[in-house]
Coordinates of C-alpha atoms in Angstrom, one line a residue:
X1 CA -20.7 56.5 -118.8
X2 CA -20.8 52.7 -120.0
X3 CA -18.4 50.4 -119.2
X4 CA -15.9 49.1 -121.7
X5 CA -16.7 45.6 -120.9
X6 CA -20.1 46.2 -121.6
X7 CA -19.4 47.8 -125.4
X8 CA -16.9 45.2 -126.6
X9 CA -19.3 42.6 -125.5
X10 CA -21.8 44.0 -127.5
X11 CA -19.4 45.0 -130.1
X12 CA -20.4 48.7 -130.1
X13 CA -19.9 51.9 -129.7
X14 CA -20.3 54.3 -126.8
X15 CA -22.2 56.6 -129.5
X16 CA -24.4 54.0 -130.3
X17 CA -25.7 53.5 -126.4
X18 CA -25.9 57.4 -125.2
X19 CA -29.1 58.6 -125.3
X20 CA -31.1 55.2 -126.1
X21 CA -33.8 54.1 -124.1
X22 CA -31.9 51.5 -122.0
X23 CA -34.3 48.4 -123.7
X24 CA -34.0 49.6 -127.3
X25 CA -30.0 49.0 -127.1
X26 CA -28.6 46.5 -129.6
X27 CA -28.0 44.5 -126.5
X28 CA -32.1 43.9 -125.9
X29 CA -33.9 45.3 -129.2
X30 CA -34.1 42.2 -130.8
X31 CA -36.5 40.6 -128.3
X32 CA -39.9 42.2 -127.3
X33 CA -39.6 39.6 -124.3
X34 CA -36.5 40.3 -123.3
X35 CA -37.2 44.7 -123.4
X36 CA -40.5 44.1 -121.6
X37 CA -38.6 42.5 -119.2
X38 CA -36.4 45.0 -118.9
X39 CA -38.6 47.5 -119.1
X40 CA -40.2 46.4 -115.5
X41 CA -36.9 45.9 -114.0
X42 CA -36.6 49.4 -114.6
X43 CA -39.3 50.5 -113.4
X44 CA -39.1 48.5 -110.0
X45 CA -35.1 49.7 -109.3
X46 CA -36.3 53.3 -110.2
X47 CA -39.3 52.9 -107.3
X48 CA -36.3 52.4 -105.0
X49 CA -36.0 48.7 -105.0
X50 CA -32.6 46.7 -105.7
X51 CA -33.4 44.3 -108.5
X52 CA -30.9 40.9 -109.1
X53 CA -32.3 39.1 -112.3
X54 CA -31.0 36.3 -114.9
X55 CA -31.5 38.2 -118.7
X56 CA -31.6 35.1 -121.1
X57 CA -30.7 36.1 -125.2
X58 CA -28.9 39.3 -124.8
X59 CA -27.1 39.9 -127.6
X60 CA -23.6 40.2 -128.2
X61 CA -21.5 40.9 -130.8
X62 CA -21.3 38.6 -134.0
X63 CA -25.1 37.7 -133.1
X64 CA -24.2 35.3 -130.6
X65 CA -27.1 35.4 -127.6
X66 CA -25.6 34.8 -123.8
X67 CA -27.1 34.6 -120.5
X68 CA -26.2 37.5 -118.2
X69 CA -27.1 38.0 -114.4
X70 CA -28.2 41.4 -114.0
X71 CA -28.6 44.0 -111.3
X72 CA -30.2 47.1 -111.6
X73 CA -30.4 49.6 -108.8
X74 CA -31.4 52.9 -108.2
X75 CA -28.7 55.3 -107.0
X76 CA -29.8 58.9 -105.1
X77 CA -29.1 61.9 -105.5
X78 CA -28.0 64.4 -103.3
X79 CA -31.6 65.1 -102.4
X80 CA -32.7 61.6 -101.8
X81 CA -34.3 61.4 -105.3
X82 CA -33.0 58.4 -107.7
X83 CA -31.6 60.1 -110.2
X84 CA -30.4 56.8 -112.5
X85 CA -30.4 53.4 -113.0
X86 CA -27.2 51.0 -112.0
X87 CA -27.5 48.7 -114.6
X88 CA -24.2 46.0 -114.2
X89 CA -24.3 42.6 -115.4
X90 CA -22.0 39.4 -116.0
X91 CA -21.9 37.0 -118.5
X92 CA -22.5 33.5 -117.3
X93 CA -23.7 31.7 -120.2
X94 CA -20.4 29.2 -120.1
X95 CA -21.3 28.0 -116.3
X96 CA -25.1 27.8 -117.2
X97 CA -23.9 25.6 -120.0
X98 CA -21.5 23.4 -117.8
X99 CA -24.5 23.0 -115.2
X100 CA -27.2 22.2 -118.0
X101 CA -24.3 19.6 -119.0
X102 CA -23.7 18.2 -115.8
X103 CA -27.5 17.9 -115.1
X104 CA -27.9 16.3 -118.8
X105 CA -24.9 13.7 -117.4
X106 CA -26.8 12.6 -114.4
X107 CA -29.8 12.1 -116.5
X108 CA -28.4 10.0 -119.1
X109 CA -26.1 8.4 -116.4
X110 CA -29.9 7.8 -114.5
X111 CA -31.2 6.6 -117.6
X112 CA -28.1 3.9 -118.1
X113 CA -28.7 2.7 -114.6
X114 CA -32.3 1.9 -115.0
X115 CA -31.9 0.4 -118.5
X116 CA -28.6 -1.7 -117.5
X117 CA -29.1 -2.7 -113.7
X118 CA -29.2 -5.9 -112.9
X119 CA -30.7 -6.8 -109.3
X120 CA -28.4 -9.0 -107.4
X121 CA -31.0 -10.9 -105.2
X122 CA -31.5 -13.7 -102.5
X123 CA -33.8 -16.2 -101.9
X124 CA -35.2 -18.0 -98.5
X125 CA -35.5 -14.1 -97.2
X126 CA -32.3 -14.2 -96.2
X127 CA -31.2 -10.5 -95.2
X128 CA -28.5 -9.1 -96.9
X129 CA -26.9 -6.1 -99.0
X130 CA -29.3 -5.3 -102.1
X131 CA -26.7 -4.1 -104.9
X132 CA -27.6 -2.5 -108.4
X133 CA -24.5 -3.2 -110.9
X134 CA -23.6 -0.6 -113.5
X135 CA -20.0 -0.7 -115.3
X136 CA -19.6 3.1 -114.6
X137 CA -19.9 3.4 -111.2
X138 CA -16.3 3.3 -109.5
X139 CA -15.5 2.7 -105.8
X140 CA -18.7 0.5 -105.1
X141 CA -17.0 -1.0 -101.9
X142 CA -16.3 -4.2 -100.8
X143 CA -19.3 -6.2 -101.5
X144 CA -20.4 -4.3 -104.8
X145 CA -16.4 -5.2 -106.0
X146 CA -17.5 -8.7 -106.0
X147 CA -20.8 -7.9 -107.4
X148 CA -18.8 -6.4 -109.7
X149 CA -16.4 -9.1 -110.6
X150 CA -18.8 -11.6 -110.7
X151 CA -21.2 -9.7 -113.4
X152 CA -17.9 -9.2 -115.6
X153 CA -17.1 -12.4 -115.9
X154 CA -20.4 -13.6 -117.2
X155 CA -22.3 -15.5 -114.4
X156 CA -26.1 -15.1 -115.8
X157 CA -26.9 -19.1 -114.3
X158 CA -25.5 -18.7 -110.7
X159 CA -24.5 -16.2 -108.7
X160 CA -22.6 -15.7 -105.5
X161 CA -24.4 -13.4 -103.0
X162 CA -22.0 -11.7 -100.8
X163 CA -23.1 -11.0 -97.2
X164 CA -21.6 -7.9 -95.0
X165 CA -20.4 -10.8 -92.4
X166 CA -17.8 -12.2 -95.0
X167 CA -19.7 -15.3 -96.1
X168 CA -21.0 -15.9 -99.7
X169 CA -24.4 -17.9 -101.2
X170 CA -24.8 -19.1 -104.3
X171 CA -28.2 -19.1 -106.3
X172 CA -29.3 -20.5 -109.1
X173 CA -31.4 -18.6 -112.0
X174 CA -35.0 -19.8 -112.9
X175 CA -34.3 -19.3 -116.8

């Protein structure tokens, strides 16, 4: 029996699945990677083992291609014997495209940082709070507020240092 959820996604038929070769479906046939992948999952949940796999390019209806984590597992019959394959799978192509996103994000946002920082430094080895400025960051705290303030408003010939202990030192640029 196949699973509705599993037809409409492909955008076929029930006729079109029974008696196929599992990796020559319409879901798989269109990648000789993707069925010889299959293919040894097969193989490895029909030897007994319980197999949990990503399948990347599986095909569903209207051509579109999707990411689907997979499970296939062997289920026994009466005798101890596998007698078929439990194939069962979920489409998670929209969170795999939200994560690749958000790690895009925090490289480009990485990227910004490195391009825009500007080092907020001391002289006389004076020790203090070493802040990195970047417009985007929110909630930098109380000393990286005034950082904060003070790079907004333009000061590129002095700038006020601000310690942890409340006091403030001013320094002068070279250029």
């Amino acid at each position: 029996k196949i699973n509705q959820v599993a037809l409409e996604f492909g955008g076929i038929t029930e006729e079109m699945v029974i008696g196929r070769i599992f990796w020559e479906t319409d879901w798989l046939n269109h990648s000789d990677r993707l069925q010889s992948e299959v293919q040894t999952t097969i193989l490895k949940a029909a030897a007994g083992n319980h197999i949990l796999t990503t399948l990347n390019n599986v095909r569903s209806k209207h051509n579109t291609y999707h990411t689907v984590e997979s499970s296939f597992k062997g289920i026994h019959d009466e005798t101890g014997r596998i007698a078929i394959i439990l194939a069962e799978g979920r489409d998670i192509t929209a969170e795999k495209k939200l994560i690749e996103e958000n790690e895009l994000q925090n490289e480009q946002l990485k990227r910004s940082l490195i391009e825009k920082e500007q080092l907020i430094y001391l002289t006389n080895n004076i020790p203090a709070m070493v802040a990195y400025y970047d417009k985007n960051l929110i909630n930098l705290g109380a000393i990286n507020k005034g950082i904060h303030h003070m790079l907004e408003h333009g000061l590129t010939k002095q700038r006020s240092i601000l310690f942890g202990n409340g006091r403030s030192h001013t320094c002068t640029d070279a250029s």
